[in-house]
PDB file of C-alpha atoms in Angstrom:
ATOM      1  CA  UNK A   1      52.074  12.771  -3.856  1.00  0.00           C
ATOM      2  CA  UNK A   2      49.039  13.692  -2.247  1.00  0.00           C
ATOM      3  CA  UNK A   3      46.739  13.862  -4.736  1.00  0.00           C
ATOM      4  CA  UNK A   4      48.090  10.157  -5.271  1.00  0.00           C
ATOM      5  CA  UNK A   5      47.678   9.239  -1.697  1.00  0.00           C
ATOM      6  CA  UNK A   6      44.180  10.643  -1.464  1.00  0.00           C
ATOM      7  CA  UNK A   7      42.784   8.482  -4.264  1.00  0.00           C
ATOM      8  CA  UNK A   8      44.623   5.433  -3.118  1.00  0.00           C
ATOM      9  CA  UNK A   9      42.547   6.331   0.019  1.00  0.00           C
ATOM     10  CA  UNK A  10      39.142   6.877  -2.028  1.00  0.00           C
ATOM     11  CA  UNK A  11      39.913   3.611  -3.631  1.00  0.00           C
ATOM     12  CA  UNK A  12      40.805   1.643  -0.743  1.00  0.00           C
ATOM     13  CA  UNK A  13      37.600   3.105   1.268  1.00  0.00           C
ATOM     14  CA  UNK A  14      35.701   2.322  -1.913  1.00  0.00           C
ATOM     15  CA  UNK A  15      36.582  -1.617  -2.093  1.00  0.00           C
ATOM     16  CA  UNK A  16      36.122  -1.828   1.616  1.00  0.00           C
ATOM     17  CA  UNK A  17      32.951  -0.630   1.351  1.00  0.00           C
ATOM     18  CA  UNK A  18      31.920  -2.418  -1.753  1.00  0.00           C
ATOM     19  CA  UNK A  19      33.477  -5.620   0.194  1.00  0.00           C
ATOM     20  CA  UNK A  20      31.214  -4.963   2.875  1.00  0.00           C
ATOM     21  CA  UNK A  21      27.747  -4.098   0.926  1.00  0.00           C
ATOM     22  CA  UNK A  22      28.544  -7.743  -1.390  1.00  0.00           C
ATOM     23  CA  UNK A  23      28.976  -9.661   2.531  1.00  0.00           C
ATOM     24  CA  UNK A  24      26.109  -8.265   3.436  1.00  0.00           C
ATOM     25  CA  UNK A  25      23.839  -8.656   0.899  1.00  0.00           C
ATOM     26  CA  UNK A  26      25.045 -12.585   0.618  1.00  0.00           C
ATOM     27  CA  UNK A  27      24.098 -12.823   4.360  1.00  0.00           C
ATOM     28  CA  UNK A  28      20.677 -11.373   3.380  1.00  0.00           C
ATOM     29  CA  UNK A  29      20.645 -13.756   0.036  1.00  0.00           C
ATOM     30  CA  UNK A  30      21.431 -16.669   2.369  1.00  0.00           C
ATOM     31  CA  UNK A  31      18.289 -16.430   4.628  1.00  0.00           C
ATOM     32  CA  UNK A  32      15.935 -16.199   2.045  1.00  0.00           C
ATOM     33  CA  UNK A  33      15.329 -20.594   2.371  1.00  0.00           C
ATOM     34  CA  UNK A  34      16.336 -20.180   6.050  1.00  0.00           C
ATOM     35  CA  UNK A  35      13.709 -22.038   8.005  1.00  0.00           C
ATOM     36  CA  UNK A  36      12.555 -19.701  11.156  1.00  0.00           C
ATOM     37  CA  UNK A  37      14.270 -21.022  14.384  1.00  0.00           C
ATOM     38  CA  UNK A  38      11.263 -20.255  16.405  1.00  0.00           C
ATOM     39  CA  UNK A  39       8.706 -21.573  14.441  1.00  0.00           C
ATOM     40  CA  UNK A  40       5.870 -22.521  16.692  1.00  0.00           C
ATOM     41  CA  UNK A  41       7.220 -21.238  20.155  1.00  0.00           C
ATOM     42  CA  UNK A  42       4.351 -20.266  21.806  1.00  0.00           C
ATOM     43  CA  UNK A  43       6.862 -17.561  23.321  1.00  0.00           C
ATOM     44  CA  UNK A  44       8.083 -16.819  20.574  1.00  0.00           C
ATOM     45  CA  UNK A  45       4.636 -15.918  19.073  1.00  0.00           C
ATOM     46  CA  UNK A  46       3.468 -14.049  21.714  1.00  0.00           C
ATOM     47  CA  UNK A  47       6.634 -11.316  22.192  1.00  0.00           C
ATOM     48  CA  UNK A  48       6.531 -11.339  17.998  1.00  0.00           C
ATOM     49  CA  UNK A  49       2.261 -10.231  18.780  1.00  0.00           C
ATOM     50  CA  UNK A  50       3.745  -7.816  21.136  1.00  0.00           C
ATOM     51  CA  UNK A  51       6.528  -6.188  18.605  1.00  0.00           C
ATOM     52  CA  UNK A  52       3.558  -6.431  16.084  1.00  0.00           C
ATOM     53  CA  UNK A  53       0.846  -4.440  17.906  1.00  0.00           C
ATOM     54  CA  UNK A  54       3.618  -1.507  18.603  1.00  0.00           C
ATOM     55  CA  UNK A  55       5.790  -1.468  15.135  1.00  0.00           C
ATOM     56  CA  UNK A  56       3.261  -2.520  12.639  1.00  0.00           C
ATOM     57  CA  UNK A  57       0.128  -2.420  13.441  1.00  0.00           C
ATOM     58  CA  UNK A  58      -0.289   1.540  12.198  1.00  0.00           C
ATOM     59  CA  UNK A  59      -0.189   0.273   8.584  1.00  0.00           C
ATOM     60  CA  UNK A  60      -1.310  -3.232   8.542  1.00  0.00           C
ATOM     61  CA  UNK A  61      -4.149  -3.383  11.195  1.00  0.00           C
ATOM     62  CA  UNK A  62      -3.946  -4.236  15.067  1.00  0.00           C
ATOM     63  CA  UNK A  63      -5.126  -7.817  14.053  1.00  0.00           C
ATOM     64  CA  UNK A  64      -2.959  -7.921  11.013  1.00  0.00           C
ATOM     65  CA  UNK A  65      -5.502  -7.773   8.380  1.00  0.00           C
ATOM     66  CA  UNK A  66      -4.816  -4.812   6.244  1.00  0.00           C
ATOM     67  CA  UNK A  67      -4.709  -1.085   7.276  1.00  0.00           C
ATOM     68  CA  UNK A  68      -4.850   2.156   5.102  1.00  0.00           C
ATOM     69  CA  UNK A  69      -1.518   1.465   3.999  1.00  0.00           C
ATOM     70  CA  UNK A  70      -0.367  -2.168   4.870  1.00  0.00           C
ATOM     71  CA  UNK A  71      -1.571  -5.179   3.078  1.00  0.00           C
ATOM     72  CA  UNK A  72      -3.514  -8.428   4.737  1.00  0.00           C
ATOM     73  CA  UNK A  73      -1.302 -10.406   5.846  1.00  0.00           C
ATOM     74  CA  UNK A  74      -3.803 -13.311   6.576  1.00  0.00           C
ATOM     75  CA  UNK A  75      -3.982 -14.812   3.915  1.00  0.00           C
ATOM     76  CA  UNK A  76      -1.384 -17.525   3.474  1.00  0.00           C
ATOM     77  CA  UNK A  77      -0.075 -15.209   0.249  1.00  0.00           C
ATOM     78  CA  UNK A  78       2.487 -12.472   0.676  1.00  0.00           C
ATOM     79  CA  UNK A  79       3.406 -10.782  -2.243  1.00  0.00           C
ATOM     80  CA  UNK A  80       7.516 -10.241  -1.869  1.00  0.00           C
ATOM     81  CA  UNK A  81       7.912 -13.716  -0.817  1.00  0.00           C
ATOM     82  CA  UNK A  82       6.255 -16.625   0.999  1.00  0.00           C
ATOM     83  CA  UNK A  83       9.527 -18.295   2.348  1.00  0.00           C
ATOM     84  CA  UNK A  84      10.351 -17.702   6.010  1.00  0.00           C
ATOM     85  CA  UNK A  85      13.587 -15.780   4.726  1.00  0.00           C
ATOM     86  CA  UNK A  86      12.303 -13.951   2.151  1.00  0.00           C
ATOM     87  CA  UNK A  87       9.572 -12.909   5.192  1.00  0.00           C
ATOM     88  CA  UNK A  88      12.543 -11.634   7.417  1.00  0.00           C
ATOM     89  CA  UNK A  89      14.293 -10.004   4.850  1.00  0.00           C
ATOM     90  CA  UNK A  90      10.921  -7.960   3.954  1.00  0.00           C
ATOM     91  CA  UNK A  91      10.447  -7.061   7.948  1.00  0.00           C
ATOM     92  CA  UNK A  92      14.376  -6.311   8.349  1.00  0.00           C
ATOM     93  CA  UNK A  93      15.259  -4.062   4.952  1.00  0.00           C
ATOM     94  CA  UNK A  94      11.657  -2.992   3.819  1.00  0.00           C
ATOM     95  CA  UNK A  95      10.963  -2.824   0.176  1.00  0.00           C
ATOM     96  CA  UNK A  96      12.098  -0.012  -1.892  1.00  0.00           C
ATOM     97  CA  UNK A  97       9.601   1.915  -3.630  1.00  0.00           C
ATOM     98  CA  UNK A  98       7.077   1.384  -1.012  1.00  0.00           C
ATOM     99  CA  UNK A  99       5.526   2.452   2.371  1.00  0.00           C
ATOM    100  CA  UNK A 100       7.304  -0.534   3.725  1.00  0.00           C
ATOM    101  CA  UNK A 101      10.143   0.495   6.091  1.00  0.00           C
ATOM    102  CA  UNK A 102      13.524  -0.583   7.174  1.00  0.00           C
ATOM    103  CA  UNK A 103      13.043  -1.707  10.759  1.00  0.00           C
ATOM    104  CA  UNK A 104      15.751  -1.591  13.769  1.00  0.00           C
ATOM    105  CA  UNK A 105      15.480  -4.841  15.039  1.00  0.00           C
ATOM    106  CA  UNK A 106      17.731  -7.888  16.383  1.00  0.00           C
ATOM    107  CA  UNK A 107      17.643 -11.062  14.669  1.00  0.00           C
ATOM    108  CA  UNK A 108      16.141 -12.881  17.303  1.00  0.00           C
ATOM    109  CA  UNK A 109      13.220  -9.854  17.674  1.00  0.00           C
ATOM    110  CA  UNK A 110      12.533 -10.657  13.451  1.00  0.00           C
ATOM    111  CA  UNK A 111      12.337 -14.657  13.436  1.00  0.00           C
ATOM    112  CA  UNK A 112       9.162 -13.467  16.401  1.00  0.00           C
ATOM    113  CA  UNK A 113       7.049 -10.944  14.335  1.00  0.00           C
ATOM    114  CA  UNK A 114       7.821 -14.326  11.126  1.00  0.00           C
ATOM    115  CA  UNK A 115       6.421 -16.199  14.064  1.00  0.00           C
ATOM    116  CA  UNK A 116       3.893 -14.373  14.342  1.00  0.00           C
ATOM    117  CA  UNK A 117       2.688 -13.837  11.339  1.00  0.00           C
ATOM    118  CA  UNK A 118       3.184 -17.173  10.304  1.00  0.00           C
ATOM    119  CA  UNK A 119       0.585 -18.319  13.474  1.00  0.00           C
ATOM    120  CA  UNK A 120      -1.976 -15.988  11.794  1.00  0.00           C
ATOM    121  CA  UNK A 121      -1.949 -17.565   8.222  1.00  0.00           C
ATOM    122  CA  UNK A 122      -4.996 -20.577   7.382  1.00  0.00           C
ATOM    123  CA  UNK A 123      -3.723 -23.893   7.942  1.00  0.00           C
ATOM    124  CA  UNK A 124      -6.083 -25.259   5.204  1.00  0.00           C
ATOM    125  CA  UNK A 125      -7.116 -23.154   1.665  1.00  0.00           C
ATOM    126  CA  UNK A 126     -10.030 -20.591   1.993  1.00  0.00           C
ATOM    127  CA  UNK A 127     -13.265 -22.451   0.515  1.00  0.00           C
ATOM    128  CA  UNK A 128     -14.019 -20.558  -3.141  1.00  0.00           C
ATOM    129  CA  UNK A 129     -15.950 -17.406  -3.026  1.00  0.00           C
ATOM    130  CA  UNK A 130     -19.718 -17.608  -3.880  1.00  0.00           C
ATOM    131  CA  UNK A 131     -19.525 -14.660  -6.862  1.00  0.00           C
ATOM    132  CA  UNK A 132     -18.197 -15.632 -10.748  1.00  0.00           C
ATOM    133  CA  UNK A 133     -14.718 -14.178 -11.403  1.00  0.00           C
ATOM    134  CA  UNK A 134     -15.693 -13.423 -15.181  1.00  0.00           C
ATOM    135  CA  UNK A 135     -18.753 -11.836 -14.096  1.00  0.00           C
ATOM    136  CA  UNK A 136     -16.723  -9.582 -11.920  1.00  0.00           C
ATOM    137  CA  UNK A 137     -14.114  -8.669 -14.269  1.00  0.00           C
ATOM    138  CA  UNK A 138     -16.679  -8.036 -16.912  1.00  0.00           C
ATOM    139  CA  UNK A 139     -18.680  -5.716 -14.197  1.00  0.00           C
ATOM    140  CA  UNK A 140     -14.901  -3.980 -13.416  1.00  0.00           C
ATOM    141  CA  UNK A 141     -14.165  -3.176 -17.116  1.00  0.00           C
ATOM    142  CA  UNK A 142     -17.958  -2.804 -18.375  1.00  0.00           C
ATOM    143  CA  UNK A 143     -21.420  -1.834 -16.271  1.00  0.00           C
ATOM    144  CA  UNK A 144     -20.094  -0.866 -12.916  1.00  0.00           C
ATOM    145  CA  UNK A 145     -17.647   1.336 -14.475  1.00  0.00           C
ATOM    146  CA  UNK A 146     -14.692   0.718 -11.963  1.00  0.00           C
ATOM    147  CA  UNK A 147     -12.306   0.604 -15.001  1.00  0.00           C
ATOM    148  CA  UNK A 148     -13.162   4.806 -15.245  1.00  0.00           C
ATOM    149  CA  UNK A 149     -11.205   5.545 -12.413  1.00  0.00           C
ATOM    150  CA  UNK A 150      -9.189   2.719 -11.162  1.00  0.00           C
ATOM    151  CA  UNK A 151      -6.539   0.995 -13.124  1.00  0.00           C
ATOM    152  CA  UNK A 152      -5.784  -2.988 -13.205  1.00  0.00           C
ATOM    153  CA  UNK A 153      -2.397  -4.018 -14.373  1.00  0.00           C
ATOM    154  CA  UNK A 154      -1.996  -0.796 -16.632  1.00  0.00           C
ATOM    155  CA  UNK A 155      -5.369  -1.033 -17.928  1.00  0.00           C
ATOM    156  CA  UNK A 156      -7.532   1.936 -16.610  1.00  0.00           C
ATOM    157  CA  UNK A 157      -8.150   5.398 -15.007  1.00  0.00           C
ATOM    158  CA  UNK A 158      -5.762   7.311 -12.433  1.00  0.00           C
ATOM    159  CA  UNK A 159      -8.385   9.076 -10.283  1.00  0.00           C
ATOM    160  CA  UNK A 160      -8.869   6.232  -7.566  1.00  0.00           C
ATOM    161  CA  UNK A 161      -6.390   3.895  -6.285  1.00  0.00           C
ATOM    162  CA  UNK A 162      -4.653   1.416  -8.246  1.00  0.00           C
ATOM    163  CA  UNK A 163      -6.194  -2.294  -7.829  1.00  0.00           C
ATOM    164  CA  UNK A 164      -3.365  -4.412  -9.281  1.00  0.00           C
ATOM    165  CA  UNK A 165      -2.929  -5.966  -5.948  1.00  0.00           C
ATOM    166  CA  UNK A 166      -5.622  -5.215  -4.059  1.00  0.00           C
ATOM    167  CA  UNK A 167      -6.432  -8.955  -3.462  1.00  0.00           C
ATOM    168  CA  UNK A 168      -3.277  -9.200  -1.086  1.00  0.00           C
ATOM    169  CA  UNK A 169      -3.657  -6.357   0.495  1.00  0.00           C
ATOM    170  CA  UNK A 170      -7.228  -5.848   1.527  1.00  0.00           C
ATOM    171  CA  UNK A 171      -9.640  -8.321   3.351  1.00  0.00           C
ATOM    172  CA  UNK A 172     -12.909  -9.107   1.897  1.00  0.00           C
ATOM    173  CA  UNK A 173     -14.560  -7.244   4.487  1.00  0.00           C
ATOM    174  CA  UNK A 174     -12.942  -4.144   3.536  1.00  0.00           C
ATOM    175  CA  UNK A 175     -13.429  -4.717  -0.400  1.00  0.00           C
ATOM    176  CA  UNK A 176     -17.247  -4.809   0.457  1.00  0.00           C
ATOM    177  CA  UNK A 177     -17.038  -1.872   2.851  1.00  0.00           C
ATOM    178  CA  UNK A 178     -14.917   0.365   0.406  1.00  0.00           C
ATOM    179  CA  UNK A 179     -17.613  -0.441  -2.064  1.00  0.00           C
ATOM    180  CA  UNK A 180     -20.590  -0.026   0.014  1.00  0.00           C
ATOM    181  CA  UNK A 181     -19.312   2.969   1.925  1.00  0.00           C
ATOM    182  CA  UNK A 182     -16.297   4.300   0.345  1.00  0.00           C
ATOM    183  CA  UNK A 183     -16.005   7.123   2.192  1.00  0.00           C
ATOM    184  CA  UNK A 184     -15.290   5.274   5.401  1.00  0.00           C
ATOM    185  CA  UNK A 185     -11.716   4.520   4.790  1.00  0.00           C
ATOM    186  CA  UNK A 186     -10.124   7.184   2.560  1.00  0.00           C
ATOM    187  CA  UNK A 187      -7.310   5.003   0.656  1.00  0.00           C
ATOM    188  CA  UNK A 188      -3.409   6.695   1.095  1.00  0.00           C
ATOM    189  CA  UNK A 189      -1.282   6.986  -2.147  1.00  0.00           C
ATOM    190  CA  UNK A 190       2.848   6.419  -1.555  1.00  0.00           C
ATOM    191  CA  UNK A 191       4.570   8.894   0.796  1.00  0.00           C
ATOM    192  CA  UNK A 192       8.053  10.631  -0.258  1.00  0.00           C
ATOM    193  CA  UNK A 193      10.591  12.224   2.024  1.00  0.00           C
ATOM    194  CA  UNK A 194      10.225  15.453   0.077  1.00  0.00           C
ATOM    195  CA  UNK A 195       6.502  15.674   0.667  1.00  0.00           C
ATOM    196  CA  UNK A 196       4.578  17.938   3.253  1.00  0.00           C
ATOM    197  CA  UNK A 197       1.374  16.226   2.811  1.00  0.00           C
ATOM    198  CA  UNK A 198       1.036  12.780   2.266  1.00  0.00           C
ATOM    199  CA  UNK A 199      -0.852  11.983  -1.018  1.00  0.00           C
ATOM    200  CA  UNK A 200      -4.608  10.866  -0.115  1.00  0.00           C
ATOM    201  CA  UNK A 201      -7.441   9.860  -2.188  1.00  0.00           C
ATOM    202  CA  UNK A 202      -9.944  12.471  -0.955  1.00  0.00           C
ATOM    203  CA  UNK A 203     -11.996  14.953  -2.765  1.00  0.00           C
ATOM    204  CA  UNK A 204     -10.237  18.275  -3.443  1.00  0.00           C
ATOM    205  CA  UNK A 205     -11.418  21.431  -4.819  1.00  0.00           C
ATOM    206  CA  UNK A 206      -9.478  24.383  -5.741  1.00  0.00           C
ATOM    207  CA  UNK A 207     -11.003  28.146  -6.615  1.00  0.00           C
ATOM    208  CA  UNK A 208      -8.800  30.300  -8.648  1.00  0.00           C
ATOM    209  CA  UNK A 209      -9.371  34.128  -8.083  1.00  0.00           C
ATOM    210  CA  UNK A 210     -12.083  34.508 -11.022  1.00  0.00           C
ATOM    211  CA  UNK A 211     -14.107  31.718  -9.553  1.00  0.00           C
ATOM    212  CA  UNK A 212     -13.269  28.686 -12.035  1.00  0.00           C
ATOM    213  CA  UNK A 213     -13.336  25.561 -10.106  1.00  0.00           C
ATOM    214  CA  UNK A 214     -11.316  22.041 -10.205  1.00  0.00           C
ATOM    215  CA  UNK A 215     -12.354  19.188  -8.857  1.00  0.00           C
ATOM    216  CA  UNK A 216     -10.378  15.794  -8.024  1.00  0.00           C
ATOM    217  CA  UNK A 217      -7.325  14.253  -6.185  1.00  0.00           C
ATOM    218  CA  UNK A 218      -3.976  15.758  -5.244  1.00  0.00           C
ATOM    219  CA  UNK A 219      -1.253  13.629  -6.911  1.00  0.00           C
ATOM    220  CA  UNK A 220       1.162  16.022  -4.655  1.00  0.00           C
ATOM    221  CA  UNK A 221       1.302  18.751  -2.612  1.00  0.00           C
ATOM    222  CA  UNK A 222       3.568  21.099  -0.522  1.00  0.00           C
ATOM    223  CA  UNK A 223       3.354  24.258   1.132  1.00  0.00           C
ATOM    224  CA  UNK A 224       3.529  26.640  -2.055  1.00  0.00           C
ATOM    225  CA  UNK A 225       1.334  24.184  -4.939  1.00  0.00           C
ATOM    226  CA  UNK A 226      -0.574  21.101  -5.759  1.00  0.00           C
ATOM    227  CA  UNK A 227      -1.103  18.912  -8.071  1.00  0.00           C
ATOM    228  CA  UNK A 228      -4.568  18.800  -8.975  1.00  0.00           C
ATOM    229  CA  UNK A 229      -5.289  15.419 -11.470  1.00  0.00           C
ATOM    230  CA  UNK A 230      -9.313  16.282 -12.340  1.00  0.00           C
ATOM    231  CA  UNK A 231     -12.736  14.303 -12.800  1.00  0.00           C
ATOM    232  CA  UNK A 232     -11.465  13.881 -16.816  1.00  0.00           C
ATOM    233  CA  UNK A 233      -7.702  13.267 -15.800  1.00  0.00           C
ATOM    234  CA  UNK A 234      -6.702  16.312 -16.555  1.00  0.00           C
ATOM    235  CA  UNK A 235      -3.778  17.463 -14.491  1.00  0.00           C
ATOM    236  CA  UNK A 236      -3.311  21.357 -13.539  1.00  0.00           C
ATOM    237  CA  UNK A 237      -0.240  22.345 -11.243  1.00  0.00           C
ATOM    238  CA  UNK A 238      -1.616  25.511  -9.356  1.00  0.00           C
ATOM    239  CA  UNK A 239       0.088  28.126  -7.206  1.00  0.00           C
ATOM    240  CA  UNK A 240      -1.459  28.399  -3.487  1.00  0.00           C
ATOM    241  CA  UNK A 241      -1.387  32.308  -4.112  1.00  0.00           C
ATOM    242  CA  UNK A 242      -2.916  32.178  -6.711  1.00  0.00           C
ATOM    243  CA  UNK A 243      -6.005  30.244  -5.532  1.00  0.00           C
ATOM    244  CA  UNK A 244      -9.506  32.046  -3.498  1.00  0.00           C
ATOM    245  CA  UNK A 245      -9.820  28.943  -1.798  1.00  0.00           C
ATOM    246  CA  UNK A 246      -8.667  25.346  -1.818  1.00  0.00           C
ATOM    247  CA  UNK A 247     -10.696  22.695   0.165  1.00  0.00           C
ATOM    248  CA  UNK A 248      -9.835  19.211   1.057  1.00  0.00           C
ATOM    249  CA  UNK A 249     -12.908  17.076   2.047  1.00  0.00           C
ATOM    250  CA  UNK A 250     -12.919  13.853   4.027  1.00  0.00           C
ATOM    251  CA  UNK A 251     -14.736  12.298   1.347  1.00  0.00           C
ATOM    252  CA  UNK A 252     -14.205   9.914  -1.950  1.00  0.00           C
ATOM    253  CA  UNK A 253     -15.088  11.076  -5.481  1.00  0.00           C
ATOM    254  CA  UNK A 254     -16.216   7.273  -5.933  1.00  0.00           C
ATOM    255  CA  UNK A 255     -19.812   7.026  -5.434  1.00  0.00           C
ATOM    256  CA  UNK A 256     -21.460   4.266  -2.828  1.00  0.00           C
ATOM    257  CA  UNK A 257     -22.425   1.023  -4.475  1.00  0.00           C
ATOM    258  CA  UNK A 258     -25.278   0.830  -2.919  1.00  0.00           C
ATOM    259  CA  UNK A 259     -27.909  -2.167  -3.853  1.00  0.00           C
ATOM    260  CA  UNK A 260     -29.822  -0.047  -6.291  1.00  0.00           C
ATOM    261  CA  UNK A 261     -26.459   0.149  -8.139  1.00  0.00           C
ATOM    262  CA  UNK A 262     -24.402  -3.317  -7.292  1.00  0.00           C
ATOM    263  CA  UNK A 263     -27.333  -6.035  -6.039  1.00  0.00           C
ATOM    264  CA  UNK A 264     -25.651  -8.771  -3.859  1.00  0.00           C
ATOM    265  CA  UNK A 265     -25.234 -11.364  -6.981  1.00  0.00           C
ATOM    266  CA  UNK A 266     -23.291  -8.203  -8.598  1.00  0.00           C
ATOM    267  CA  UNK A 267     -20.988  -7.206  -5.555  1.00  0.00           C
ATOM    268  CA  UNK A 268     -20.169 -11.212  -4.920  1.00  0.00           C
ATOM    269  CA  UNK A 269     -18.680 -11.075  -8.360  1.00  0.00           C
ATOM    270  CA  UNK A 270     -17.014  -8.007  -8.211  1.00  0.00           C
ATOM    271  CA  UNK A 271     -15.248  -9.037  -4.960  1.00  0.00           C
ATOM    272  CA  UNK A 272     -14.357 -12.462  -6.479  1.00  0.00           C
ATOM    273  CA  UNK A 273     -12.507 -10.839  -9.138  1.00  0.00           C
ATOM    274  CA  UNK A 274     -10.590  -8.207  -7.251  1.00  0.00           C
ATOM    275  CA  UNK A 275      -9.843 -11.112  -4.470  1.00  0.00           C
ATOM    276  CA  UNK A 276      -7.594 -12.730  -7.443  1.00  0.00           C
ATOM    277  CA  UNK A 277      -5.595  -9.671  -7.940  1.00  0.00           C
ATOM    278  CA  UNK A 278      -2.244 -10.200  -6.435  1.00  0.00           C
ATOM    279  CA  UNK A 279       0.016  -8.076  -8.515  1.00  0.00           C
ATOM    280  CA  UNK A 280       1.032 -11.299 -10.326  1.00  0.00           C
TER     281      UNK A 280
END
């Protein structure tokens, strides 16, 4: 009789719950062509700046632009949705599989930071960049050699960062800077609960005992091993106590594009081409 009662119990709790997750998800599903409330309050605008600067502006810049992890948000293009709705549903439940967070905040304190946002995106299209799109592409995949070490819709290497959508979530500026001086901003891989270290794209080197040396990026880390992916993508899992020495430098493997390498007509079309990728 108990054993009967018990999974009556389970199966009651689990249709309530079910019951619950299906409401709530329809509730989410039916804001996604909801039209913001406070579009265009001036108020409204400035408290959603305000939430910005202090919940979001770590990953996606202090004027909203792009940050080490967050993408621009500038540029009248969001990748998970362009709708007001499918904009508060982003801010409100995050997006799985990403650095983008569930946030704990009212309804009213999400239709501000849309606000906001929505204030910050061009009212008329961005005029065409000066640089050839084919030229760039051709330069990515041929000459400059980008195609070596980063990777473009599956096509590629895995040393560097992944450009599929680096359009949406860089600004030009940036492109050009991480080009020019790459070892200005070091570009963050995905973080995982179970992680000590947070998976960067900085130079590492690791000594084993008899002196042979690797060279590359740590694809993960924790307090006993890394993951050590190599200049020729070779990937060697190595014991901490079993290395001499392991030292991570505040530096890129990717070399500086300066002019002698990437002349102005070159680095035009290079960042025309990786403005169009959106990760569509």
């Amino acid at each position: 009789m108990k054993i009967h009662t018990m999974a009556l119990s389970l199966g009651l709790f689990a249709a309530v719950a079910a019951a619950w997750a299906a409401g709530s998800l329809r509730g989410e599903q039916g804001k996604e062509n909801t039209a913001n409330p406070l579009v265009g309050s001036p108020k409204a605008i400035e408290r959603g700046r305000a939430n910005f600067r202090i919940a979001c502006s770590y990953c996606h810049g202090m004027d909203a632009r792009g940050g080490l992890r967050g993408p621009n948000l500038t540029t009248g293009h969001l990748t998970h949705g362009d709708t007001d709705g499918a904009v508060f549903r982003t801010i409100l439940r995050g997006i799985p599989g990403t650095q983008m967070p569930a946030n704990d905040l009212s309804e009213e304190e999400t239709w501000e930071l849309v606000a906001y946002v929505r204030s910050l995106q061009p009212r008329t299209p961005a005029a065409p960049l000066p640089g050839s799109v084919a030229s760039g592409e051709k330069l990515f995949f041929g000459d400059a050699n980008c195609s070596l070490c980063h990777m473009v819709r599956g096509k590629g290497g895995r040393l560097g960062p992944d450009l599929t959508r680096v359009g949406a979530a860089r600004p030009l500026d940036f492109l050009v800077e991480s080009i020019r001086e790459p070892d200005k901003h070091l570009t963050e891989g995905l973080s995982e609960p179970n992680r000590d270290f947070p998976q960067v794209y900085e130079k590492v080197t690791a000594t084993l005992q008899d002196g042979t040396e690797f060279t590359g990026v740590a694809f993960n880390e924790d307090s006993f091993s890394i993951q050590l992916l190599d200049q020729s993508e070779q990937l060697h899992l190595l014991l901490k106590k079993d290395l001499k020495k392991l030292v991570h430098e505040r530096k890129s493997l990717m070399p500086a594009y300066g002019p002698d390498l990437l002349d102005e007509k070159q680095l035009q079309d290079l960042i025309a081409y990786l403005s169009t990728l959106r990760g569509i």
